[in-house]
């Protein structure tokens, strides 16, 4: 299960290699999140994209809010390299670093956004508190994250196809309801309490189910298989298997993927939260 340290190294490098396909997978998430950001974003000021990856959310925001200056922050130097290559000269810049350490240097901010970049913090209370401290009072925070694994068939169906037991990260001793990883912020009551404790107010969560495309083109199943070898719940079991076992696992995946083709694409559903909040007067 992915943790912050993995993003600095191998996982960040894989996502940088695969940014076009992760972008395709996240297109439904992007459309929903970007619409929420568009409703809340100020026309001027300074914004940060936390865990910006290859920069898509920051870059989209720069198009709809030409008056905003935007910084994208990410742990992975490989992903920041991709984001910098994609950035047109102007209002977006991209920085390598831990958002929690870097945000104080950007303060005061007028907006914080994140597409699935806030589920990997080693200490989420400190992280959301640092985010609160980096913005002006009333500034919006808008982010997306996955709902429960059981609601995300791109994870459960792949697990079932290869009989994989999902590797569960260890919960934090000081915060047993939290274990960093893709499903760390699945529980709406936990998110609300966490943000409240960190000094955010007017917290709202909206549930959305959006398409999650993992294969397309001339050979959608082959494309999806190649994606599964690198990203998602099958990547580690496939990498660890010996060649004969791997061939069997891939056959089972292919048999599961073929019936998922819709309009020429292997399509699952991503069950997500769009979370919105505003900075309260003081972080606690
Ligand atoms: C699931 S990826 C999402 C990337 C990007 N927002 C997107 O939607 O394509 C999570 C990202 O969060 C970044 N990340 C995780 N913890 C971070 C931290 N403490 N500071 C900065 N970036 C972080 C990872 O490096 C990774 O790029």
Tab-separated table of C-alpha atoms and ligand atoms in Angstrom:
chain	number	residue	atom	x	y	z
A	1	UNK	CA	0.000	0.000	0.000
A	2	UNK	CA	1.471	3.322	-1.069
A	3	UNK	CA	3.003	5.630	1.545
A	4	UNK	CA	4.755	8.978	1.237
A	5	UNK	CA	8.202	7.341	1.021
A	6	UNK	CA	7.061	5.250	-1.971
A	7	UNK	CA	6.062	8.385	-3.867
A	8	UNK	CA	9.566	9.834	-3.484
A	9	UNK	CA	11.005	6.728	-5.130
A	10	UNK	CA	9.631	3.944	-7.326
A	11	UNK	CA	5.904	4.737	-7.268
A	12	UNK	CA	6.498	8.377	-8.220
A	13	UNK	CA	8.766	7.272	-11.084
A	14	UNK	CA	6.152	4.812	-12.382
A	15	UNK	CA	3.403	7.441	-12.221
A	16	UNK	CA	5.689	9.864	-14.098
A	17	UNK	CA	6.254	7.255	-16.858
A	18	UNK	CA	2.532	6.521	-16.953
A	19	UNK	CA	1.186	10.047	-16.566
A	20	UNK	CA	-0.837	9.948	-19.779
A	21	UNK	CA	-2.643	6.775	-18.731
A	22	UNK	CA	-3.176	7.927	-15.134
A	23	UNK	CA	-4.554	11.130	-16.617
A	24	UNK	CA	-7.024	9.085	-18.662
A	25	UNK	CA	-7.997	7.027	-15.595
A	26	UNK	CA	-8.489	10.200	-13.556
A	27	UNK	CA	-10.425	12.094	-16.257
A	28	UNK	CA	-13.801	11.515	-14.569
A	29	UNK	CA	-12.377	12.551	-11.217
A	30	UNK	CA	-10.836	15.633	-12.840
A	31	UNK	CA	-14.105	16.765	-14.415
A	32	UNK	CA	-15.949	16.533	-11.082
A	33	UNK	CA	-13.189	18.080	-8.991
A	34	UNK	CA	-12.447	20.879	-11.443
A	35	UNK	CA	-16.124	21.880	-11.513
A	36	UNK	CA	-16.083	22.135	-7.694
A	37	UNK	CA	-12.865	24.149	-7.781
A	38	UNK	CA	-14.343	26.450	-10.412
A	39	UNK	CA	-17.297	27.196	-8.101
A	40	UNK	CA	-15.023	28.138	-5.181
A	41	UNK	CA	-11.815	29.592	-6.611
A	42	UNK	CA	-11.148	33.318	-6.321
A	43	UNK	CA	-10.289	35.175	-9.491
A	44	UNK	CA	-7.035	36.590	-8.104
A	45	UNK	CA	-4.450	35.730	-5.511
A	46	UNK	CA	-2.233	32.734	-4.869
A	47	UNK	CA	-3.190	29.031	-4.909
A	48	UNK	CA	-1.380	25.761	-4.235
A	49	UNK	CA	-2.045	22.262	-5.571
A	50	UNK	CA	-1.025	19.772	-2.860
A	51	UNK	CA	0.433	16.486	-4.160
A	52	UNK	CA	0.106	17.867	-7.680
A	53	UNK	CA	1.688	14.892	-9.452
A	54	UNK	CA	2.014	15.655	-13.161
A	55	UNK	CA	0.319	19.013	-12.596
A	56	UNK	CA	-3.095	18.534	-14.170
A	57	UNK	CA	-5.229	20.236	-11.544
A	58	UNK	CA	-2.933	23.257	-11.307
A	59	UNK	CA	-2.761	23.524	-15.089
A	60	UNK	CA	-6.555	23.277	-15.503
A	61	UNK	CA	-7.036	25.909	-12.810
A	62	UNK	CA	-4.608	28.241	-14.549
A	63	UNK	CA	-6.797	28.127	-17.663
A	64	UNK	CA	-10.064	29.046	-15.903
A	65	UNK	CA	-8.480	31.531	-13.462
A	66	UNK	CA	-5.893	33.493	-15.432
A	67	UNK	CA	-5.604	35.955	-12.537
A	68	UNK	CA	-4.390	33.336	-10.067
A	69	UNK	CA	-0.762	32.492	-9.443
A	70	UNK	CA	-0.446	28.765	-8.751
A	71	UNK	CA	2.238	26.542	-7.227
A	72	UNK	CA	2.110	22.759	-7.469
A	73	UNK	CA	3.935	20.795	-4.744
A	74	UNK	CA	4.875	17.149	-4.889
A	75	UNK	CA	7.283	14.723	-3.232
A	76	UNK	CA	8.252	13.072	-6.519
A	77	UNK	CA	10.965	14.804	-8.559
A	78	UNK	CA	10.008	12.648	-11.573
A	79	UNK	CA	6.409	13.858	-11.450
A	80	UNK	CA	7.503	17.472	-10.957
A	81	UNK	CA	9.728	17.109	-14.060
A	82	UNK	CA	6.651	16.035	-16.047
A	83	UNK	CA	4.553	18.885	-14.604
A	84	UNK	CA	7.230	21.436	-15.502
A	85	UNK	CA	7.415	20.117	-19.059
A	86	UNK	CA	3.632	20.422	-19.377
A	87	UNK	CA	3.467	23.931	-17.915
A	88	UNK	CA	3.136	26.803	-20.292
A	89	UNK	CA	5.228	29.776	-19.316
A	90	UNK	CA	3.417	31.911	-16.829
A	91	UNK	CA	1.288	31.446	-13.805
A	92	UNK	CA	2.039	27.833	-12.740
A	93	UNK	CA	5.246	26.780	-11.113
A	94	UNK	CA	6.046	23.371	-9.700
A	95	UNK	CA	8.201	22.571	-6.691
A	96	UNK	CA	9.594	19.333	-5.278
A	97	UNK	CA	8.959	18.848	-1.601
A	98	UNK	CA	6.773	17.737	1.234
A	99	UNK	CA	3.721	19.946	1.065
A	100	UNK	CA	3.622	20.286	4.829
A	101	UNK	CA	7.171	21.617	4.988
A	102	UNK	CA	6.824	23.760	1.865
A	103	UNK	CA	3.411	25.360	2.439
A	104	UNK	CA	4.567	27.788	5.161
A	105	UNK	CA	6.991	29.247	2.619
A	106	UNK	CA	4.111	29.988	0.239
A	107	UNK	CA	1.808	31.618	2.806
A	108	UNK	CA	-0.497	33.463	2.701
A	109	UNK	CA	-2.469	31.468	0.140
A	110	UNK	CA	-5.984	32.185	-1.105
A	111	UNK	CA	-6.896	28.648	-2.216
A	112	UNK	CA	-5.728	25.056	-1.682
A	113	UNK	CA	-6.669	22.244	-4.062
A	114	UNK	CA	-5.673	18.616	-4.403
A	115	UNK	CA	-6.679	15.764	-6.666
A	116	UNK	CA	-6.120	12.648	-4.594
A	117	UNK	CA	-2.907	14.060	-3.114
A	118	UNK	CA	-3.866	14.295	0.577
A	119	UNK	CA	-4.305	10.629	1.575
A	120	UNK	CA	-0.656	9.791	2.162
A	121	UNK	CA	0.322	12.093	5.028
A	122	UNK	CA	2.276	10.475	7.869
A	123	UNK	CA	0.527	12.839	10.293
A	124	UNK	CA	-2.769	14.084	8.829
A	125	UNK	CA	-3.626	16.278	11.821
A	126	UNK	CA	-0.345	18.163	11.429
A	127	UNK	CA	-0.698	18.238	7.634
A	128	UNK	CA	-4.220	19.646	7.498
A	129	UNK	CA	-3.223	22.039	10.290
A	130	UNK	CA	-0.239	23.229	8.235
A	131	UNK	CA	-2.549	23.650	5.266
A	132	UNK	CA	-4.893	25.722	7.424
A	133	UNK	CA	-1.995	27.858	8.678
A	134	UNK	CA	-0.835	28.531	5.112
A	135	UNK	CA	-4.075	30.174	3.956
A	136	UNK	CA	-5.957	33.364	4.744
A	137	UNK	CA	-9.103	33.152	6.873
A	138	UNK	CA	-12.074	31.962	4.756
A	139	UNK	CA	-9.847	30.611	1.970
A	140	UNK	CA	-11.350	27.508	0.330
A	141	UNK	CA	-9.885	24.012	0.428
A	142	UNK	CA	-11.205	21.674	-2.277
A	143	UNK	CA	-9.910	18.141	-2.707
A	144	UNK	CA	-10.889	14.719	-4.005
A	145	UNK	CA	-10.177	11.329	-2.450
A	146	UNK	CA	-11.452	7.786	-2.812
A	147	UNK	CA	-14.399	6.509	-0.830
A	148	UNK	CA	-14.169	3.004	0.671
A	149	UNK	CA	-12.288	0.303	-1.196
A	150	UNK	CA	-15.472	-1.833	-1.252
A	151	UNK	CA	-17.176	0.890	-3.329
A	152	UNK	CA	-14.305	1.104	-5.851
A	153	UNK	CA	-14.666	-1.754	-8.302
A	154	UNK	CA	-11.390	-0.887	-10.065
A	155	UNK	CA	-9.776	-2.197	-6.826
A	156	UNK	CA	-12.142	-4.959	-5.676
A	157	UNK	CA	-12.649	-6.565	-9.086
A	158	UNK	CA	-8.921	-6.753	-9.723
A	159	UNK	CA	-8.353	-8.219	-6.221
A	160	UNK	CA	-10.999	-10.864	-6.895
A	161	UNK	CA	-9.657	-11.749	-10.350
A	162	UNK	CA	-6.246	-12.651	-8.955
A	163	UNK	CA	-7.325	-13.750	-5.436
A	164	UNK	CA	-5.255	-10.949	-3.943
A	165	UNK	CA	-5.562	-9.932	-0.318
A	166	UNK	CA	-5.326	-6.131	-0.324
A	167	UNK	CA	-2.240	-5.066	1.598
A	168	UNK	CA	-3.491	-2.849	4.374
A	169	UNK	CA	-1.174	-0.172	5.758
A	170	UNK	CA	-0.729	-0.076	9.521
A	171	UNK	CA	-2.930	2.476	11.291
A	172	UNK	CA	-1.157	5.251	13.154
A	173	UNK	CA	-0.878	4.349	16.868
A	174	UNK	CA	-1.906	7.880	17.806
A	175	UNK	CA	-4.791	7.903	15.306
A	176	UNK	CA	-6.122	4.346	14.887
A	177	UNK	CA	-8.804	5.418	12.388
A	178	UNK	CA	-6.119	6.476	9.904
A	179	UNK	CA	-3.699	4.464	7.768
A	180	UNK	CA	-1.979	6.383	4.943
A	181	UNK	CA	-2.899	5.115	1.481
A	182	UNK	CA	-5.476	5.515	-1.290
A	183	UNK	CA	-8.433	4.792	1.022
A	184	UNK	CA	-7.151	6.682	4.057
A	185	UNK	CA	-9.895	9.320	3.876
A	186	UNK	CA	-12.801	7.053	2.989
A	187	UNK	CA	-14.773	7.652	6.190
A	188	UNK	CA	-16.800	10.885	5.971
A	189	UNK	CA	-17.071	11.250	9.760
A	190	UNK	CA	-13.295	10.908	10.049
A	191	UNK	CA	-12.669	13.545	7.363
A	192	UNK	CA	-15.066	15.977	9.007
A	193	UNK	CA	-13.529	15.486	12.459
A	194	UNK	CA	-9.992	15.723	11.069
A	195	UNK	CA	-10.656	18.979	9.229
A	196	UNK	CA	-12.530	20.433	12.172
A	197	UNK	CA	-9.625	19.609	14.494
A	198	UNK	CA	-7.191	21.228	12.045
A	199	UNK	CA	-9.110	24.516	11.998
A	200	UNK	CA	-11.268	24.135	8.876
A	201	UNK	CA	-14.986	24.942	8.960
A	202	UNK	CA	-18.066	24.554	6.717
A	203	UNK	CA	-16.868	21.081	5.738
A	204	UNK	CA	-19.013	19.431	3.061
A	205	UNK	CA	-18.561	16.093	1.329
A	206	UNK	CA	-20.247	15.176	-1.952
A	207	UNK	CA	-20.201	11.553	-3.140
A	208	UNK	CA	-19.666	10.956	-6.855
A	209	UNK	CA	-19.308	7.810	-8.954
A	210	UNK	CA	-17.266	8.491	-12.076
A	211	UNK	CA	-15.780	6.478	-14.922
A	212	UNK	CA	-12.302	5.096	-14.374
A	213	UNK	CA	-10.840	4.024	-17.729
A	214	UNK	CA	-7.785	1.785	-17.605
A	215	UNK	CA	-7.590	0.557	-21.212
A	216	UNK	CA	-8.502	1.874	-24.653
A	217	UNK	CA	-7.244	2.046	-28.244
A	218	UNK	CA	-6.877	-0.850	-30.699
A	219	UNK	CA	-6.409	-3.420	-27.933
A	220	UNK	CA	-8.240	-2.156	-24.829
A	221	UNK	CA	-7.624	-5.341	-22.822
A	222	UNK	CA	-3.909	-5.396	-23.697
A	223	UNK	CA	-3.679	-1.703	-22.807
A	224	UNK	CA	-5.484	-2.314	-19.497
A	225	UNK	CA	-3.240	-5.274	-18.696
A	226	UNK	CA	-0.165	-3.209	-19.330
A	227	UNK	CA	-1.588	-0.501	-17.004
A	228	UNK	CA	-2.328	-3.138	-14.323
A	229	UNK	CA	1.279	-4.363	-14.477
A	230	UNK	CA	2.446	-0.921	-13.389
A	231	UNK	CA	-0.309	0.764	-11.363
A	232	UNK	CA	-3.077	-0.375	-9.032
A	233	UNK	CA	-3.717	-3.435	-6.892
A	234	UNK	CA	-2.342	-6.013	-9.363
A	235	UNK	CA	1.042	-4.346	-9.876
A	236	UNK	CA	2.793	-5.735	-6.778
A	237	UNK	CA	1.379	-9.293	-7.022
A	238	UNK	CA	2.310	-9.464	-10.736
A	239	UNK	CA	5.826	-8.173	-10.085
A	240	UNK	CA	6.347	-10.678	-7.266
A	241	UNK	CA	5.043	-13.729	-9.161
A	242	UNK	CA	7.300	-16.124	-11.033
A	243	UNK	CA	6.726	-16.237	-14.822
A	244	UNK	CA	4.291	-19.166	-14.891
A	245	UNK	CA	2.178	-17.784	-12.064
A	246	UNK	CA	2.315	-14.321	-13.611
A	247	UNK	CA	1.018	-15.695	-16.940
A	248	UNK	CA	-1.878	-17.352	-15.116
A	249	UNK	CA	-2.695	-14.142	-13.199
A	250	UNK	CA	-2.618	-12.144	-16.429
A	251	UNK	CA	-4.958	-14.623	-18.135
A	252	UNK	CA	-7.370	-14.260	-15.242
A	253	UNK	CA	-7.132	-10.484	-15.403
A	254	UNK	CA	-7.713	-10.497	-19.179
A	255	UNK	CA	-10.825	-12.668	-18.728
A	256	UNK	CA	-12.169	-10.189	-16.165
A	257	UNK	CA	-11.255	-7.116	-18.240
A	258	UNK	CA	-12.813	-8.139	-21.570
A	259	UNK	CA	-16.470	-7.868	-20.437
A	260	UNK	CA	-15.706	-4.435	-18.961
A	261	UNK	CA	-15.240	-2.890	-22.418
A	262	UNK	CA	-17.733	-0.093	-22.944
A	263	UNK	CA	-17.549	2.206	-25.995
A	264	UNK	CA	-14.126	0.757	-26.799
A	265	UNK	CA	-12.641	1.325	-23.332
A	266	UNK	CA	-12.101	-0.893	-20.279
A	267	UNK	CA	-14.115	1.107	-17.779
A	268	UNK	CA	-14.545	0.774	-14.029
A	269	UNK	CA	-16.126	3.129	-11.510
A	270	UNK	CA	-14.232	5.345	-9.109
A	271	UNK	CA	-16.236	6.161	-5.985
A	272	UNK	CA	-14.950	9.482	-4.687
A	273	UNK	CA	-15.565	12.298	-2.273
A	274	UNK	CA	-15.293	15.913	-3.294
A	275	UNK	CA	-14.485	17.655	-0.028
A	276	UNK	CA	-14.854	21.396	0.486
A	277	UNK	CA	-14.025	23.516	3.508
A	278	UNK	CA	-13.077	27.048	4.474
A	279	UNK	CA	-10.272	28.175	6.724
A	280	UNK	CA	-11.493	29.051	10.200
A	281	UNK	CA	-10.034	31.874	12.211
A	282	UNK	CA	-7.374	29.780	13.936
A	283	UNK	CA	-5.858	26.338	13.564
A	284	UNK	CA	-6.211	24.369	16.763
B	1	LIG	C1	-2.522	9.573	-6.270
B	1	LIG	S1	-1.229	10.673	-6.668
B	1	LIG	C2	-2.136	12.047	-7.351
B	1	LIG	C3	-1.265	12.952	-8.163
B	1	LIG	C4	-2.000	14.096	-8.857
B	1	LIG	N1	-2.643	14.988	-7.908
B	1	LIG	C5	-2.997	13.561	-9.843
B	1	LIG	O1	-4.198	13.680	-9.612
B	1	LIG	O2	-2.570	13.004	-10.869
B	1	LIG	C6	-0.747	11.317	-5.069
B	1	LIG	C7	0.349	12.338	-5.137
B	1	LIG	O3	0.521	12.933	-3.850
B	1	LIG	C8	1.903	13.166	-3.674
B	1	LIG	N2	2.161	13.309	-2.238
B	1	LIG	C9	1.887	12.426	-1.256
B	1	LIG	N3	2.230	12.930	-0.053
B	1	LIG	C10	2.743	14.167	-0.267
B	1	LIG	C11	3.284	15.191	0.581
B	1	LIG	N4	3.371	15.035	1.898
B	1	LIG	N5	3.716	16.326	-0.009
B	1	LIG	C12	3.654	16.482	-1.355
B	1	LIG	N6	3.152	15.551	-2.210
B	1	LIG	C13	2.691	14.408	-1.668
B	1	LIG	C14	2.572	11.960	-4.319
B	1	LIG	O4	3.927	12.180	-4.617
B	1	LIG	C15	1.696	11.761	-5.551
B	1	LIG	O5	2.177	12.453	-6.665
